[in-house]
Amino acid sequence: MRLLASVFFVLGLTMCQSASAQIAVYEKFDAFEKAIIKEDDTTYVINFWATWCAPCIKELPYFEKLHTENPKVKVILVSLDSRKDLEKKLIPFVYRKKITAQVVLLSDKEYNAWLDKIDASWSGAIPATLILNGKRKLFAEREFESFTELNDYVNAFIHQN
């Protein structure tokens, strides 16, 4: 167990869980990038959000529905909440909202060091969504107004040549 804790510390990764939520915590962007940003045949829909962001909260049900209804994609919800809010805010929020999509916490507050690695156009505003498949990517720094709008956006990406 001590070795496992040391490995998590070295990787900048912590696992926290409650009755229904298991959330990987990435203290540094490099560890997050290695674990989450993949160049394979899967289509990833990676949404950046926070529990304090009203537009983010409004669109979360659309991402949850995408997760449950579109088997062509893997949805990952990346919380930018503070590490200190994990136990008291984030985990209870995920439990209360019955979120079943993968949730991770990226607590690296050195935003200027990693925003460009997501997309050069990202100002840092949330909500923001990155869609990946292989080397193809599409970035949206905006709120989706409906599930249909999000699903159509993702499907248009999937069906691009």
PDB file of C-alpha atoms in Angstrom:
ATOM      1  CA  MET A   1       0.000   0.000   0.000  1.00  0.00           C
ATOM      2  CA  ARG A   2       2.855   2.345   0.821  1.00  0.00           C
ATOM      3  CA  LEU A   3       4.435   1.630  -2.559  1.00  0.00           C
ATOM      4  CA  LEU A   4       1.137   2.345  -4.321  1.00  0.00           C
ATOM      5  CA  ALA A   5       0.780   5.663  -2.481  1.00  0.00           C
ATOM      6  CA  SER A   6       4.333   6.542  -3.502  1.00  0.00           C
ATOM      7  CA  VAL A   7       3.578   5.717  -7.133  1.00  0.00           C
ATOM      8  CA  PHE A   8       0.485   7.952  -7.078  1.00  0.00           C
ATOM      9  CA  PHE A   9       2.511  10.757  -5.485  1.00  0.00           C
ATOM     10  CA  VAL A  10       5.263  10.470  -8.107  1.00  0.00           C
ATOM     11  CA  LEU A  11       2.717  10.463 -10.934  1.00  0.00           C
ATOM     12  CA  GLY A  12       0.829  13.399  -9.451  1.00  0.00           C
ATOM     13  CA  LEU A  13      -2.284  11.228  -9.235  1.00  0.00           C
ATOM     14  CA  THR A  14      -4.580  10.549  -6.345  1.00  0.00           C
ATOM     15  CA  MET A  15      -7.669   8.365  -6.308  1.00  0.00           C
ATOM     16  CA  CYS A  16     -10.587   9.457  -4.158  1.00  0.00           C
ATOM     17  CA  GLN A  17     -13.823   7.603  -3.878  1.00  0.00           C
ATOM     18  CA  SER A  18     -17.171   7.783  -2.175  1.00  0.00           C
ATOM     19  CA  ALA A  19     -20.107   5.385  -2.320  1.00  0.00           C
ATOM     20  CA  SER A  20     -20.729   6.187  -5.985  1.00  0.00           C
ATOM     21  CA  ALA A  21     -17.875   8.317  -7.277  1.00  0.00           C
ATOM     22  CA  GLN A  22     -14.313   7.377  -8.014  1.00  0.00           C
ATOM     23  CA  ILE A  23     -12.406  10.440  -9.140  1.00  0.00           C
ATOM     24  CA  ALA A  24      -8.809  10.477 -10.303  1.00  0.00           C
ATOM     25  CA  VAL A  25      -6.996  13.605  -9.154  1.00  0.00           C
ATOM     26  CA  TYR A  26      -4.214  14.938 -11.350  1.00  0.00           C
ATOM     27  CA  GLU A  27      -2.030  17.438  -9.527  1.00  0.00           C
ATOM     28  CA  LYS A  28       0.014  18.189 -12.652  1.00  0.00           C
ATOM     29  CA  PHE A  29      -1.065  18.563 -16.271  1.00  0.00           C
ATOM     30  CA  ASP A  30       1.676  16.216 -17.532  1.00  0.00           C
ATOM     31  CA  ALA A  31       0.187  13.283 -15.586  1.00  0.00           C
ATOM     32  CA  PHE A  32      -3.310  14.226 -16.791  1.00  0.00           C
ATOM     33  CA  GLU A  33      -2.118  14.454 -20.390  1.00  0.00           C
ATOM     34  CA  LYS A  34      -0.462  11.019 -20.286  1.00  0.00           C
ATOM     35  CA  ALA A  35      -3.548   9.384 -18.793  1.00  0.00           C
ATOM     36  CA  ILE A  36      -6.377  11.173 -20.608  1.00  0.00           C
ATOM     37  CA  ILE A  37      -5.190  12.655 -23.923  1.00  0.00           C
ATOM     38  CA  LYS A  38      -4.960   9.622 -26.199  1.00  0.00           C
ATOM     39  CA  GLU A  39      -4.283   9.334 -29.918  1.00  0.00           C
ATOM     40  CA  ASP A  40      -6.165   6.128 -30.667  1.00  0.00           C
ATOM     41  CA  ASP A  41      -9.296   5.112 -32.585  1.00  0.00           C
ATOM     42  CA  THR A  42     -11.679   6.092 -29.792  1.00  0.00           C
ATOM     43  CA  THR A  43     -13.547   9.394 -29.988  1.00  0.00           C
ATOM     44  CA  TYR A  44     -13.067  11.236 -26.704  1.00  0.00           C
ATOM     45  CA  VAL A  45     -15.323  14.085 -25.645  1.00  0.00           C
ATOM     46  CA  ILE A  46     -13.441  15.904 -22.894  1.00  0.00           C
ATOM     47  CA  ASN A  47     -15.412  18.635 -21.137  1.00  0.00           C
ATOM     48  CA  PHE A  48     -13.666  21.140 -18.855  1.00  0.00           C
ATOM     49  CA  TRP A  49     -15.975  22.458 -16.131  1.00  0.00           C
ATOM     50  CA  ALA A  50     -16.251  23.343 -12.435  1.00  0.00           C
ATOM     51  CA  THR A  51     -18.929  23.087  -9.760  1.00  0.00           C
ATOM     52  CA  TRP A  52     -18.899  26.897  -9.368  1.00  0.00           C
ATOM     53  CA  CYS A  53     -19.570  27.526 -13.104  1.00  0.00           C
ATOM     54  CA  ALA A  54     -23.311  27.970 -13.797  1.00  0.00           C
ATOM     55  CA  PRO A  55     -23.088  27.439 -17.602  1.00  0.00           C
ATOM     56  CA  CYS A  56     -21.008  24.293 -16.958  1.00  0.00           C
ATOM     57  CA  ILE A  57     -23.622  22.891 -14.569  1.00  0.00           C
ATOM     58  CA  LYS A  58     -26.397  23.692 -17.049  1.00  0.00           C
ATOM     59  CA  GLU A  59     -24.779  21.626 -19.819  1.00  0.00           C
ATOM     60  CA  LEU A  60     -23.543  18.673 -17.715  1.00  0.00           C
ATOM     61  CA  PRO A  61     -26.780  16.683 -18.250  1.00  0.00           C
ATOM     62  CA  TYR A  62     -26.130  16.848 -22.009  1.00  0.00           C
ATOM     63  CA  PHE A  63     -22.702  15.276 -21.541  1.00  0.00           C
ATOM     64  CA  GLU A  64     -24.151  12.641 -19.222  1.00  0.00           C
ATOM     65  CA  LYS A  65     -26.810  11.822 -21.825  1.00  0.00           C
ATOM     66  CA  LEU A  66     -24.127  11.687 -24.541  1.00  0.00           C
ATOM     67  CA  HIS A  67     -22.233   9.241 -22.330  1.00  0.00           C
ATOM     68  CA  THR A  68     -25.254   6.968 -21.897  1.00  0.00           C
ATOM     69  CA  GLU A  69     -26.750   7.238 -25.400  1.00  0.00           C
ATOM     70  CA  ASN A  70     -23.835   7.514 -27.819  1.00  0.00           C
ATOM     71  CA  PRO A  71     -21.663   4.379 -27.708  1.00  0.00           C
ATOM     72  CA  LYS A  72     -19.333   5.901 -30.330  1.00  0.00           C
ATOM     73  CA  VAL A  73     -17.778   8.231 -27.763  1.00  0.00           C
ATOM     74  CA  LYS A  74     -16.046   8.191 -24.401  1.00  0.00           C
ATOM     75  CA  VAL A  75     -17.038  11.189 -22.283  1.00  0.00           C
ATOM     76  CA  ILE A  76     -14.572  12.515 -19.716  1.00  0.00           C
ATOM     77  CA  LEU A  77     -15.630  15.356 -17.423  1.00  0.00           C
ATOM     78  CA  VAL A  78     -12.575  17.293 -16.241  1.00  0.00           C
ATOM     79  CA  SER A  79     -13.302  19.341 -13.153  1.00  0.00           C
ATOM     80  CA  LEU A  80     -11.103  22.392 -12.628  1.00  0.00           C
ATOM     81  CA  ASP A  81     -12.263  22.773  -9.046  1.00  0.00           C
ATOM     82  CA  SER A  82      -9.707  23.295  -6.309  1.00  0.00           C
ATOM     83  CA  ARG A  83      -8.115  20.191  -4.784  1.00  0.00           C
ATOM     84  CA  LYS A  84      -9.378  21.292  -1.365  1.00  0.00           C
ATOM     85  CA  ASP A  85     -12.976  21.119  -2.662  1.00  0.00           C
ATOM     86  CA  LEU A  86     -12.777  17.468  -3.721  1.00  0.00           C
ATOM     87  CA  GLU A  87     -14.315  15.836  -0.647  1.00  0.00           C
ATOM     88  CA  LYS A  88     -16.810  18.531   0.353  1.00  0.00           C
ATOM     89  CA  LYS A  89     -17.996  19.791  -3.049  1.00  0.00           C
ATOM     90  CA  LEU A  90     -16.991  17.707  -6.064  1.00  0.00           C
ATOM     91  CA  ILE A  91     -17.669  14.162  -4.858  1.00  0.00           C
ATOM     92  CA  PRO A  92     -21.044  15.098  -3.286  1.00  0.00           C
ATOM     93  CA  PHE A  93     -21.956  16.988  -6.486  1.00  0.00           C
ATOM     94  CA  VAL A  94     -21.168  13.967  -8.698  1.00  0.00           C
ATOM     95  CA  TYR A  95     -23.172  11.733  -6.357  1.00  0.00           C
ATOM     96  CA  ARG A  96     -26.142  14.132  -6.139  1.00  0.00           C
ATOM     97  CA  LYS A  97     -26.289  14.619  -9.936  1.00  0.00           C
ATOM     98  CA  LYS A  98     -25.912  10.844 -10.503  1.00  0.00           C
ATOM     99  CA  ILE A  99     -23.073  11.355 -12.979  1.00  0.00           C
ATOM    100  CA  THR A 100     -21.879   8.068 -14.440  1.00  0.00           C
ATOM    101  CA  ALA A 101     -19.449   9.460 -17.039  1.00  0.00           C
ATOM    102  CA  GLN A 102     -15.792   9.444 -16.031  1.00  0.00           C
ATOM    103  CA  VAL A 103     -14.961  12.440 -13.811  1.00  0.00           C
ATOM    104  CA  VAL A 104     -11.419  13.579 -13.102  1.00  0.00           C
ATOM    105  CA  LEU A 105     -10.061  16.539 -11.177  1.00  0.00           C
ATOM    106  CA  LEU A 106      -7.240  18.526 -12.771  1.00  0.00           C
ATOM    107  CA  SER A 107      -5.917  20.659  -9.937  1.00  0.00           C
ATOM    108  CA  ASP A 108      -2.870  22.100 -11.739  1.00  0.00           C
ATOM    109  CA  LYS A 109      -3.384  25.855 -11.323  1.00  0.00           C
ATOM    110  CA  GLU A 110      -0.483  26.749 -13.627  1.00  0.00           C
ATOM    111  CA  TYR A 111      -3.006  27.367 -16.417  1.00  0.00           C
ATOM    112  CA  ASN A 112      -0.658  29.413 -18.603  1.00  0.00           C
ATOM    113  CA  ALA A 113       1.694  26.434 -18.768  1.00  0.00           C
ATOM    114  CA  TRP A 114      -0.883  24.009 -20.175  1.00  0.00           C
ATOM    115  CA  LEU A 115      -3.861  25.779 -21.812  1.00  0.00           C
ATOM    116  CA  ASP A 116      -2.066  25.897 -25.183  1.00  0.00           C
ATOM    117  CA  LYS A 117      -1.497  22.142 -24.971  1.00  0.00           C
ATOM    118  CA  ILE A 118      -5.274  21.669 -25.089  1.00  0.00           C
ATOM    119  CA  ASP A 119      -5.788  24.275 -27.814  1.00  0.00           C
ATOM    120  CA  ALA A 120      -3.856  27.419 -28.801  1.00  0.00           C
ATOM    121  CA  SER A 121      -7.117  29.386 -29.011  1.00  0.00           C
ATOM    122  CA  TRP A 122      -8.278  28.586 -25.462  1.00  0.00           C
ATOM    123  CA  SER A 123      -8.509  31.720 -23.303  1.00  0.00           C
ATOM    124  CA  GLY A 124      -9.073  29.582 -20.213  1.00  0.00           C
ATOM    125  CA  ALA A 125     -12.815  30.239 -20.002  1.00  0.00           C
ATOM    126  CA  ILE A 126     -15.121  27.344 -19.162  1.00  0.00           C
ATOM    127  CA  PRO A 127     -17.111  25.465 -20.177  1.00  0.00           C
ATOM    128  CA  ALA A 128     -14.812  24.209 -22.893  1.00  0.00           C
ATOM    129  CA  THR A 129     -14.847  20.934 -24.783  1.00  0.00           C
ATOM    130  CA  LEU A 130     -12.132  19.036 -26.625  1.00  0.00           C
ATOM    131  CA  ILE A 131     -13.075  16.240 -29.017  1.00  0.00           C
ATOM    132  CA  LEU A 132     -10.292  13.874 -30.053  1.00  0.00           C
ATOM    133  CA  ASN A 133      -9.928  10.902 -32.354  1.00  0.00           C
ATOM    134  CA  GLY A 134      -6.441   9.847 -33.356  1.00  0.00           C
ATOM    135  CA  LYS A 135      -4.629  13.006 -34.424  1.00  0.00           C
ATOM    136  CA  ARG A 136      -7.876  14.838 -35.251  1.00  0.00           C
ATOM    137  CA  LYS A 137      -9.241  17.308 -32.743  1.00  0.00           C
ATOM    138  CA  LEU A 138     -11.943  19.925 -32.418  1.00  0.00           C
ATOM    139  CA  PHE A 139     -12.098  22.488 -29.630  1.00  0.00           C
ATOM    140  CA  ALA A 140     -15.110  24.520 -28.496  1.00  0.00           C
ATOM    141  CA  GLU A 141     -14.820  27.244 -25.867  1.00  0.00           C
ATOM    142  CA  ARG A 142     -18.540  27.650 -25.311  1.00  0.00           C
ATOM    143  CA  GLU A 143     -21.658  26.298 -23.681  1.00  0.00           C
ATOM    144  CA  PHE A 144     -23.864  23.833 -25.537  1.00  0.00           C
ATOM    145  CA  GLU A 145     -27.518  24.892 -25.313  1.00  0.00           C
ATOM    146  CA  SER A 146     -29.071  21.425 -25.688  1.00  0.00           C
ATOM    147  CA  PHE A 147     -28.282  17.740 -25.917  1.00  0.00           C
ATOM    148  CA  THR A 148     -29.221  17.797 -29.615  1.00  0.00           C
ATOM    149  CA  GLU A 149     -26.729  20.591 -30.284  1.00  0.00           C
ATOM    150  CA  LEU A 150     -23.939  18.715 -28.465  1.00  0.00           C
ATOM    151  CA  ASN A 151     -24.781  15.360 -30.055  1.00  0.00           C
ATOM    152  CA  ASP A 152     -24.941  16.894 -33.551  1.00  0.00           C
ATOM    153  CA  TYR A 153     -21.612  18.656 -32.957  1.00  0.00           C
ATOM    154  CA  VAL A 154     -19.949  15.414 -31.853  1.00  0.00           C
ATOM    155  CA  ASN A 155     -21.495  13.374 -34.688  1.00  0.00           C
ATOM    156  CA  ALA A 156     -20.362  15.956 -37.279  1.00  0.00           C
ATOM    157  CA  PHE A 157     -16.822  15.506 -35.937  1.00  0.00           C
ATOM    158  CA  ILE A 158     -17.110  11.710 -36.056  1.00  0.00           C
ATOM    159  CA  HIS A 159     -18.291  11.774 -39.670  1.00  0.00           C
ATOM    160  CA  GLN A 160     -15.578  14.164 -40.942  1.00  0.00           C
ATOM    161  CA  ASN A 161     -13.094  12.675 -43.366  1.00  0.00           C
TER     162      ASN A 161
END
